[in-house]
CSV table of C-alpha atoms in Angstrom, one decimal:
chain,number,residue,atom,x,y,z
H,1,MET,CA,-161.9,23.3,-220.9
H,2,ASN,CA,-161.5,27.0,-221.6
H,3,ALA,CA,-157.9,27.3,-220.5
H,4,ASP,CA,-157.2,30.3,-222.7
H,5,LYS,CA,-159.4,32.4,-220.4
H,6,VAL,CA,-157.8,31.3,-217.1
H,7,PRO,CA,-156.5,34.3,-215.3
H,8,ASP,CA,-152.7,34.5,-214.9
H,9,ILE,CA,-153.0,34.6,-211.2
H,10,ILE,CA,-154.4,31.1,-211.2
H,11,ILE,CA,-151.7,29.9,-213.7
H,12,GLY,CA,-149.2,31.2,-211.2
H,13,ARG,CA,-150.5,28.9,-208.5
H,14,LEU,CA,-150.5,25.7,-210.5
H,15,PRO,CA,-146.7,25.2,-210.3
H,16,VAL,CA,-147.0,25.5,-206.5
H,17,TYR,CA,-149.6,22.8,-206.4
H,18,LEU,CA,-147.5,20.7,-208.8
H,19,ARG,CA,-144.5,21.0,-206.6
H,20,ALA,CA,-146.4,19.9,-203.5
H,21,LEU,CA,-147.9,17.0,-205.4
H,22,GLN,CA,-144.5,15.9,-206.6
H,23,ARG,CA,-143.2,15.9,-203.0
H,24,MET,CA,-146.2,13.9,-201.9
H,25,ALA,CA,-145.6,11.4,-204.6
H,26,GLU,CA,-141.9,11.1,-203.6
H,27,LYS,CA,-143.1,10.3,-200.1
H,28,GLY,CA,-145.2,7.4,-201.6
H,29,MET,CA,-148.6,9.1,-201.1
H,30,SER,CA,-151.2,8.2,-203.7
H,31,THR,CA,-154.2,10.5,-202.8
H,32,THR,CA,-154.6,13.8,-201.3
H,33,SER,CA,-157.4,16.4,-200.5
H,34,SER,CA,-157.7,20.1,-201.1
H,35,GLN,CA,-157.4,20.4,-197.3
H,36,GLU,CA,-154.1,18.5,-197.2
H,37,LEU,CA,-152.8,20.4,-200.2
H,38,SER,CA,-153.8,23.7,-198.4
H,39,ALA,CA,-151.7,22.8,-195.4
H,40,HIS,CA,-148.7,22.3,-197.7
H,41,VAL,CA,-149.0,25.4,-199.9
H,42,GLY,CA,-150.6,27.9,-197.6
H,43,ILE,CA,-153.5,28.6,-200.0
H,44,SER,CA,-157.1,27.9,-198.9
H,45,ALA,CA,-158.7,24.6,-199.8
H,46,ALA,CA,-161.6,26.5,-201.4
H,47,GLN,CA,-159.2,28.4,-203.6
H,48,ILE,CA,-157.3,25.2,-204.6
H,49,ARG,CA,-160.6,23.4,-205.5
H,50,LYS,CA,-161.7,26.5,-207.6
H,51,ASP,CA,-158.3,26.8,-209.3
H,52,ILE,CA,-158.1,23.1,-210.2
H,53,SER,CA,-161.7,22.9,-211.4
H,54,GLN,CA,-160.9,25.5,-214.1
H,55,PHE,CA,-159.4,22.6,-216.0
H,56,GLY,CA,-162.0,19.9,-215.4
H,57,GLU,CA,-163.2,17.5,-212.8
H,58,PHE,CA,-160.3,15.9,-210.9
H,59,GLY,CA,-161.3,15.2,-207.4
H,60,LYS,CA,-163.9,12.7,-206.2
H,61,GLN,CA,-166.2,13.6,-203.3
H,62,GLY,CA,-164.9,11.7,-200.3
H,63,THR,CA,-161.7,10.3,-201.9
H,64,GLY,CA,-160.0,13.5,-203.0
H,65,TYR,CA,-157.4,13.7,-205.8
H,66,SER,CA,-155.2,11.0,-207.2
H,67,ILE,CA,-151.8,12.6,-206.8
H,68,LEU,CA,-150.2,11.0,-209.8
H,69,PHE,CA,-153.2,11.8,-212.1
H,70,LEU,CA,-153.5,15.4,-210.9
H,71,ALA,CA,-149.7,16.0,-211.2
H,72,ASP,CA,-149.7,14.6,-214.7
H,73,ARG,CA,-152.6,16.8,-215.7
H,74,LEU,CA,-150.9,19.9,-214.2
H,75,ARG,CA,-147.7,19.0,-216.1
H,76,GLU,CA,-149.7,18.8,-219.3
H,77,ILE,CA,-151.5,22.1,-218.6
H,78,LEU,CA,-148.2,23.8,-217.8
H,79,LYS,CA,-146.5,22.1,-220.8
H,80,VAL,CA,-143.8,20.6,-218.6
H,81,ASN,CA,-144.8,17.0,-219.6
H,82,ARG,CA,-141.8,17.5,-221.9
H,83,MET,CA,-138.3,18.8,-221.4
H,84,TRP,CA,-137.4,22.4,-222.3
H,85,ASP,CA,-133.9,23.3,-223.1
H,86,VAL,CA,-132.8,26.5,-221.3
H,87,ALA,CA,-129.8,28.8,-221.8
H,88,VAL,CA,-128.2,30.7,-219.0
H,89,VAL,CA,-126.8,34.1,-220.0
H,90,GLY,CA,-124.3,35.5,-217.6
H,91,ALA,CA,-121.7,33.2,-216.0
H,92,GLY,CA,-121.2,34.9,-212.7
H,93,GLU,CA,-121.8,33.1,-209.4
H,94,LEU,CA,-125.6,33.0,-209.9
H,95,GLY,CA,-125.2,31.8,-213.5
H,96,HIS,CA,-122.9,29.1,-212.2
H,97,ALA,CA,-125.3,28.1,-209.5
H,98,LEU,CA,-128.2,27.9,-211.9
H,99,SER,CA,-126.2,25.9,-214.5
H,100,ARG,CA,-125.3,23.3,-211.9
H,101,TYR,CA,-128.6,23.2,-210.0
H,102,GLN,CA,-129.9,19.7,-209.9
H,103,GLY,CA,-133.5,20.6,-209.3
H,104,PHE,CA,-134.6,21.6,-212.8
H,105,THR,CA,-134.7,18.2,-214.7
H,106,ASP,CA,-137.6,16.6,-212.8
H,107,ARG,CA,-139.6,19.8,-213.3
H,108,GLY,CA,-139.3,20.1,-217.1
H,109,PHE,CA,-136.1,22.1,-217.7
H,110,CYS,CA,-132.6,21.3,-218.8
H,111,VAL,CA,-129.9,23.9,-218.9
H,112,VAL,CA,-127.9,23.2,-222.1
H,113,MET,CA,-125.8,26.4,-222.7
H,114,LEU,CA,-124.1,29.1,-220.7
H,115,PHE,CA,-122.9,32.4,-222.1
H,116,ASP,CA,-120.8,35.3,-221.0
H,117,ASN,CA,-118.9,38.1,-222.7
H,118,ASP,CA,-115.9,38.1,-220.3
H,119,PRO,CA,-112.8,36.8,-222.1
H,120,PHE,CA,-111.6,35.4,-218.7
H,121,LYS,CA,-114.8,33.3,-218.4
H,122,ILE,CA,-115.3,32.2,-222.0
H,123,GLY,CA,-113.9,28.6,-222.5
H,124,ARG,CA,-113.9,27.8,-218.9
H,125,ASN,CA,-115.7,24.7,-217.5
H,126,VAL,CA,-118.7,25.1,-215.3
H,127,GLY,CA,-120.0,21.7,-214.3
H,128,GLU,CA,-120.8,20.0,-217.6
H,129,PHE,CA,-120.6,23.2,-219.6
H,130,VAL,CA,-118.0,25.3,-221.3
H,131,VAL,CA,-118.8,29.0,-221.0
H,132,GLU,CA,-119.6,30.2,-224.6
H,133,ASP,CA,-118.9,33.6,-226.1
H,134,SER,CA,-122.0,35.7,-226.0
H,135,ALA,CA,-121.0,37.0,-229.4
H,136,ASN,CA,-122.3,33.7,-230.7
H,137,MET,CA,-125.4,33.7,-228.5
H,138,VAL,CA,-128.0,34.7,-231.1
H,139,GLU,CA,-126.8,32.2,-233.6
H,140,ARG,CA,-126.4,29.4,-231.1
H,141,ILE,CA,-129.8,29.9,-229.4
H,142,ARG,CA,-131.6,30.2,-232.7
H,143,GLY,CA,-129.8,27.1,-234.1
H,144,ALA,CA,-130.8,25.1,-231.0
H,145,ASN,CA,-134.4,26.4,-231.1
H,146,ILE,CA,-134.1,27.5,-227.4
H,147,LYS,CA,-137.2,29.4,-226.2
H,148,ILE,CA,-136.3,29.9,-222.6
H,149,VAL,CA,-133.4,31.9,-221.0
H,150,MET,CA,-132.3,32.6,-217.5
H,151,LEU,CA,-130.7,36.0,-217.6
H,152,THR,CA,-128.1,36.7,-214.9
H,153,VAL,CA,-126.1,39.6,-216.5
H,154,PRO,CA,-125.6,43.0,-214.7
H,155,ALA,CA,-128.6,45.4,-214.7
H,156,ALA,CA,-126.8,47.8,-217.1
H,157,ALA,CA,-126.5,45.1,-219.7
H,158,ALA,CA,-129.8,43.3,-219.3
H,159,GLN,CA,-132.0,45.2,-221.7
H,160,ALA,CA,-129.5,45.0,-224.6
H,161,VAL,CA,-129.1,41.3,-224.0
H,162,ALA,CA,-132.8,40.7,-223.8
H,163,ASP,CA,-133.3,42.5,-227.1
H,164,LYS,CA,-130.8,40.1,-228.7
H,165,LEU,CA,-132.4,37.1,-227.1
H,166,ILE,CA,-135.8,38.1,-228.6
H,167,GLN,CA,-134.1,38.5,-231.9
H,168,ALA,CA,-132.8,34.9,-231.5
H,169,GLY,CA,-136.4,33.6,-231.0
H,170,VAL,CA,-136.5,33.4,-227.2
H,171,LYS,CA,-140.1,33.6,-225.9
H,172,ALA,CA,-139.6,33.4,-222.1
H,173,ILE,CA,-137.0,35.2,-219.9
H,174,LEU,CA,-136.4,34.6,-216.3
H,175,ASN,CA,-134.8,37.9,-215.4
H,176,TYR,CA,-132.4,37.9,-212.4
H,177,ALA,CA,-131.1,41.4,-213.3
H,178,PRO,CA,-132.5,44.0,-210.9
H,179,ILE,CA,-134.2,46.0,-213.6
H,180,SER,CA,-137.6,45.8,-215.4
H,181,LEU,CA,-137.3,44.7,-219.0
H,182,ASN,CA,-139.2,46.3,-221.9
H,183,VAL,CA,-140.3,43.5,-224.2
H,184,PRO,CA,-143.1,43.0,-226.7
H,185,ASP,CA,-146.4,41.5,-225.5
H,186,THR,CA,-145.5,38.2,-227.1
H,187,ILE,CA,-142.5,37.7,-224.8
H,188,HIS,CA,-143.0,36.4,-221.3
H,189,VAL,CA,-140.8,37.7,-218.5
H,190,GLN,CA,-140.6,36.7,-214.9
H,191,HIS,CA,-138.4,38.5,-212.4
H,192,ILE,CA,-136.4,37.2,-209.5
H,193,ASP,CA,-134.9,39.9,-207.3
H,194,PRO,CA,-134.2,38.9,-203.7
H,195,ALA,CA,-134.1,42.5,-202.5
H,196,ILE,CA,-137.7,43.0,-203.8
H,197,HIS,CA,-138.8,40.0,-201.7
H,198,LEU,CA,-136.9,41.2,-198.6
H,199,GLN,CA,-138.4,44.7,-198.8
H,200,ARG,CA,-141.9,43.2,-199.1
H,201,MET,CA,-141.2,41.6,-195.7
H,202,THR,CA,-139.5,44.4,-193.9
H,203,TYR,CA,-142.7,46.5,-194.3
H,204,TYR,CA,-144.3,44.2,-191.8
H,205,LEU,CA,-141.3,44.1,-189.3
H,206,THR,CA,-141.2,46.3,-186.2
N,1,MET,CA,-152.2,57.3,-193.5
N,2,ASN,CA,-153.9,54.0,-192.8
N,3,ALA,CA,-150.9,51.9,-193.8
N,4,ASP,CA,-152.0,49.0,-191.6
N,5,LYS,CA,-154.9,48.4,-194.0
N,6,VAL,CA,-153.0,48.5,-197.2
N,7,PRO,CA,-153.4,45.2,-199.1
N,8,ASP,CA,-150.3,43.0,-199.3
N,9,ILE,CA,-150.6,43.0,-203.1
N,10,ILE,CA,-149.9,46.8,-203.1
N,11,ILE,CA,-147.0,46.4,-200.6
N,12,GLY,CA,-145.6,43.9,-203.0
N,13,ARG,CA,-145.4,46.5,-205.8
N,14,LEU,CA,-143.8,49.3,-203.7
N,15,PRO,CA,-140.3,47.7,-203.9
N,16,VAL,CA,-140.6,47.5,-207.7
N,17,TYR,CA,-141.4,51.2,-207.8
N,18,LEU,CA,-138.5,52.0,-205.4
N,19,ARG,CA,-136.1,50.0,-207.6
N,20,ALA,CA,-137.2,52.0,-210.7
N,21,LEU,CA,-136.9,55.3,-208.8
N,22,GLN,CA,-133.4,54.4,-207.6
N,23,ARG,CA,-132.3,53.7,-211.1
N,24,MET,CA,-133.8,56.9,-212.3
N,25,ALA,CA,-131.9,58.8,-209.5
N,26,GLU,CA,-128.7,57.0,-210.5
N,27,LYS,CA,-129.2,58.4,-214.0
N,28,GLY,CA,-129.4,61.9,-212.6
N,29,MET,CA,-133.2,62.3,-213.1
N,30,SER,CA,-135.0,64.4,-210.6
N,31,THR,CA,-138.7,64.1,-211.4
N,32,THR,CA,-140.9,61.5,-213.0
N,33,SER,CA,-144.5,60.8,-213.8
N,34,SER,CA,-146.8,57.8,-213.2
N,35,GLN,CA,-146.7,57.3,-217.1
N,36,GLU,CA,-142.9,57.2,-217.1
N,37,LEU,CA,-142.8,54.9,-214.1
N,38,SER,CA,-145.3,52.7,-215.8
N,39,ALA,CA,-143.1,52.3,-218.9
N,40,HIS,CA,-140.3,51.2,-216.5
N,41,VAL,CA,-142.2,48.7,-214.4
N,42,GLY,CA,-144.9,47.4,-216.6
N,43,ILE,CA,-147.7,48.4,-214.3
N,44,SER,CA,-150.4,50.8,-215.4
N,45,ALA,CA,-150.0,54.5,-214.6
N,46,ALA,CA,-153.4,54.5,-212.9
N,47,GLN,CA,-152.5,51.6,-210.7
N,48,ILE,CA,-149.2,53.3,-209.7
N,49,ARG,CA,-151.0,56.5,-208.8
N,50,LYS,CA,-153.6,54.5,-206.8
N,51,ASP,CA,-150.9,52.5,-205.0
N,52,ILE,CA,-148.8,55.5,-204.1
N,53,SER,CA,-151.8,57.6,-203.0
N,54,GLN,CA,-152.5,55.0,-200.3
N,55,PHE,CA,-149.7,56.6,-198.4
N,56,GLY,CA,-150.4,60.3,-198.9
N,57,GLU,CA,-150.1,63.0,-201.6
N,58,PHE,CA,-146.8,62.8,-203.4
N,59,GLY,CA,-147.3,63.9,-207.0
N,60,LYS,CA,-148.2,67.4,-208.1
N,61,GLN,CA,-150.6,67.8,-211.0
N,62,GLY,CA,-148.4,68.7,-214.0
N,63,THR,CA,-145.0,68.3,-212.4
N,64,GLY,CA,-145.2,64.7,-211.3
N,65,TYR,CA,-143.2,63.1,-208.6
N,66,SER,CA,-139.9,64.2,-207.1
N,67,ILE,CA,-137.8,61.0,-207.5
N,68,LEU,CA,-135.7,61.5,-204.4
N,69,PHE,CA,-138.6,62.5,-202.2
N,70,LEU,CA,-140.8,59.6,-203.3
N,71,ALA,CA,-137.9,57.1,-203.1
N,72,ASP,CA,-137.2,58.3,-199.5
N,73,ARG,CA,-140.8,57.9,-198.6
N,74,LEU,CA,-141.0,54.4,-200.1
N,75,ARG,CA,-137.8,53.5,-198.1
N,76,GLU,CA,-139.5,54.8,-195.0
N,77,ILE,CA,-142.7,52.9,-195.7
N,78,LEU,CA,-140.9,49.7,-196.5
N,79,LYS,CA,-138.6,50.3,-193.5
N,80,VAL,CA,-135.4,50.1,-195.6
N,81,ASN,CA,-134.4,53.7,-194.6
N,82,ARG,CA,-132.1,51.7,-192.3
N,83,MET,CA,-129.8,48.7,-192.8
N,84,TRP,CA,-131.0,45.2,-191.9
N,85,ASP,CA,-128.5,42.5,-191.0
N,86,VAL,CA,-129.3,39.3,-192.8
N,87,ALA,CA,-128.0,35.7,-192.2
N,88,VAL,CA,-127.6,33.2,-195.1
N,89,VAL,CA,-128.2,29.6,-194.0
N,90,GLY,CA,-126.8,27.1,-196.5
N,91,ALA,CA,-123.4,27.7,-198.0
N,92,GLY,CA,-123.9,25.9,-201.3
N,93,GLU,CA,-123.4,27.7,-204.6
N,94,LEU,CA,-126.5,29.8,-204.1
N,95,GLY,CA,-125.6,30.7,-200.6
N,96,HIS,CA,-122.1,31.8,-201.8
N,97,ALA,CA,-123.6,33.9,-204.6
N,98,LEU,CA,-126.0,35.6,-202.1
N,99,SER,CA,-123.3,36.2,-199.5
N,100,ARG,CA,-121.1,38.0,-202.1
N,101,TYR,CA,-123.9,39.8,-204.0
N,102,GLN,CA,-123.1,43.5,-204.1
N,103,GLY,CA,-126.7,44.6,-204.8
N,104,PHE,CA,-128.1,44.4,-201.3
N,105,THR,CA,-126.4,47.2,-199.4
N,106,ASP,CA,-128.0,50.1,-201.3
N,107,ARG,CA,-131.4,48.5,-200.8
N,108,GLY,CA,-131.3,48.1,-197.1
N,109,PHE,CA,-129.7,44.8,-196.4
N,110,CYS,CA,-126.3,43.6,-195.3
N,111,VAL,CA,-125.4,39.9,-195.2
N,112,VAL,CA,-123.4,39.4,-191.9
N,113,MET,CA,-123.3,35.6,-191.3
N,114,LEU,CA,-123.3,32.4,-193.3
N,115,PHE,CA,-124.0,29.0,-191.9
N,116,ASP,CA,-123.7,25.4,-193.0
N,117,ASN,CA,-123.7,22.0,-191.3
N,118,ASP,CA,-121.2,20.4,-193.6
N,119,PRO,CA,-117.8,19.9,-191.8
N,120,PHE,CA,-116.1,20.5,-195.2
N,121,LYS,CA,-117.6,23.9,-195.5
N,122,ILE,CA,-117.5,25.1,-191.9
N,123,GLY,CA,-114.5,27.4,-191.4
N,124,ARG,CA,-114.0,28.1,-195.1
N,125,ASN,CA,-113.8,31.7,-196.4
N,126,VAL,CA,-116.6,32.9,-198.7
N,127,GLY,CA,-115.8,36.5,-199.7
N,128,GLU,CA,-115.6,38.4,-196.4
N,129,PHE,CA,-117.2,35.6,-194.4
N,130,VAL,CA,-116.1,32.4,-192.7
N,131,VAL,CA,-118.8,29.7,-192.9
N,132,GLU,CA,-120.0,29.1,-189.4
N,133,ASP,CA,-121.3,25.9,-187.9
N,134,SER,CA,-125.1,25.8,-188.0
N,135,ALA,CA,-124.9,24.1,-184.6
N,136,ASN,CA,-124.3,27.6,-183.3
N,137,MET,CA,-126.9,29.2,-185.5
N,138,VAL,CA,-129.7,29.8,-183.0
N,139,GLU,CA,-127.4,31.3,-180.4
N,140,ARG,CA,-125.5,33.5,-182.9
N,141,ILE,CA,-128.6,34.8,-184.6
N,142,ARG,CA,-130.4,35.5,-181.4
N,143,GLY,CA,-127.2,37.2,-180.0
N,144,ALA,CA,-126.9,39.4,-183.0
N,145,ASN,CA,-130.7,40.2,-183.0
N,146,ILE,CA,-131.0,39.1,-186.7
N,147,LYS,CA,-134.6,39.1,-187.9
N,148,ILE,CA,-134.1,38.2,-191.6
N,149,VAL,CA,-132.7,35.0,-193.1
N,150,MET,CA,-132.1,33.8,-196.6
N,151,LEU,CA,-132.6,30.0,-196.5
N,152,THR,CA,-130.7,28.0,-199.1
N,153,VAL,CA,-130.6,24.6,-197.6
N,154,PRO,CA,-131.9,21.5,-199.4
N,155,ALA,CA,-135.7,21.0,-199.4
N,156,ALA,CA,-135.5,18.0,-197.0
N,157,ALA,CA,-133.8,20.2,-194.3
N,158,ALA,CA,-135.7,23.4,-194.8
N,159,GLN,CA,-138.6,23.0,-192.4
N,160,ALA,CA,-136.4,21.9,-189.5
N,161,VAL,CA,-134.0,24.8,-190.1
N,162,ALA,CA,-136.9,27.2,-190.4
N,163,ASP,CA,-138.2,26.0,-187.0
N,164,LYS,CA,-134.9,26.7,-185.4
N,165,LEU,CA,-134.7,30.1,-187.0
N,166,ILE,CA,-138.0,31.1,-185.6
N,167,GLN,CA,-136.9,29.8,-182.2
N,168,ALA,CA,-133.9,32.2,-182.6
N,169,GLY,CA,-136.2,35.2,-183.1
N,170,VAL,CA,-136.1,35.4,-186.9
N,171,LYS,CA,-139.3,37.1,-188.3
N,172,ALA,CA,-138.7,37.0,-192.1
N,173,ILE,CA,-137.5,34.1,-194.2
N,174,LEU,CA,-136.6,34.3,-197.9
N,175,ASN,CA,-136.9,30.7,-198.7
N,176,TYR,CA,-135.0,29.3,-201.7
N,177,ALA,CA,-135.7,25.7,-200.8
N,178,PRO,CA,-138.3,24.2,-203.2
N,179,ILE,CA,-140.8,23.5,-200.5
N,180,SER,CA,-143.5,25.4,-198.8
N,181,LEU,CA,-142.7,26.2,-195.1
N,182,ASN,CA,-145.2,25.9,-192.3
N,183,VAL,CA,-144.7,28.8,-190.0
N,184,PRO,CA,-146.8,30.8,-187.5
N,185,ASP,CA,-148.8,33.7,-188.8
N,186,THR,CA,-146.4,36.1,-187.1
N,187,ILE,CA,-143.5,34.9,-189.4
N,188,HIS,CA,-143.2,36.3,-193.0
N,189,VAL,CA,-142.0,34.0,-195.7
N,190,GLN,CA,-141.3,34.7,-199.3
N,191,HIS,CA,-140.4,32.0,-201.8
N,192,ILE,CA,-137.9,32.1,-204.7
N,193,ASP,CA,-138.0,29.0,-206.9
N,194,PRO,CA,-136.9,29.5,-210.5
N,195,ALA,CA,-138.7,26.3,-211.7
N,196,ILE,CA,-142.0,27.8,-210.4
N,197,HIS,CA,-141.4,31.0,-212.5
N,198,LEU,CA,-140.3,28.9,-215.5
N,199,GLN,CA,-143.5,26.8,-215.4
N,200,ARG,CA,-145.6,29.8,-215.1
N,201,MET,CA,-144.2,30.9,-218.5
N,202,THR,CA,-144.2,27.6,-220.3
N,203,TYR,CA,-148.0,27.5,-219.9
N,204,TYR,CA,-148.1,30.3,-222.5
N,205,LEU,CA,-145.5,28.8,-224.9
N,206,THR,CA,-146.6,26.9,-228.0
């Protein structure tokens, strides 16, 4: 296994396979094939076989993949065979929605803190959380050894908050602010911006 | 200009360039370079020049790109030099947040309808909207000639709703449900699933 050399584009597809396998398992299925997975994820069967084979031999000729086994291995590869504590920074509507979203826990993530700098939000209850003052963010995140943050602050504030998060030891930022973040190479950033996705589709509309 | 042949991976980067150019324009900047853009978007200057040159000659040796001109051309290419009406289907917390998000209008999109099938949500006010009964969704969307939907229903309902949306004439779906949709080749789907992005980053964490 030479996982260190696996291209990021392949790593990016593994969570998609894992999600499909989890849904198959929930339906009570026990085995699947690259063809069947292909129909679920919209990626060719050949690509799926090639991607998965980067990490070893999982499928058997004729019988396909054991869903539970392959899902377990993908969780191990993606390091979600454990639970990661996550902080949400920005308690606007999106921050609320993410804090209360029920779909993270069976995929390796647990939101444990929610921060904002708005005096009218600090101290308020959001689901199980009390919105904490972002003045204490660095200390709290460092103290809890949190490595992952979902960032839902306004664009104008995002870079300054990201700098503080990195100072607090955060290694991975899911950035919902509509701005690219400048971070050191050791920090992982993924962006979610619905307008970017919408514009990618309008190109094809007539 | 042979835009029809431009690979989708390039199309996917154009909205990122446009977003950076819009921010530069807001800051009062008038020209930029591929190097400067590169620092903003985290894509190499050579790649940016190559991507943009697919659509014609925009930069001048030595003076770089006119921000307003390039942004206008990108809007034209991406077909967001007009406003697209968008419907949100699913009036949960995320549907609420998207319906009230202020960041769409200056990027070509205007949310105009919000649907749910929950009797306790139908008729309620969400920002400027009243949640409409999804029983009327096909008729309403077809009547308003809406081509773009943001889908925030639970995973178990997503495919059935997508089928109805396609029947209503929708051509582009931004799918927030954590499930891959099966749609005809003529329909464009983009997925947003925060757990997918988080798992792509945990792979690299130690």
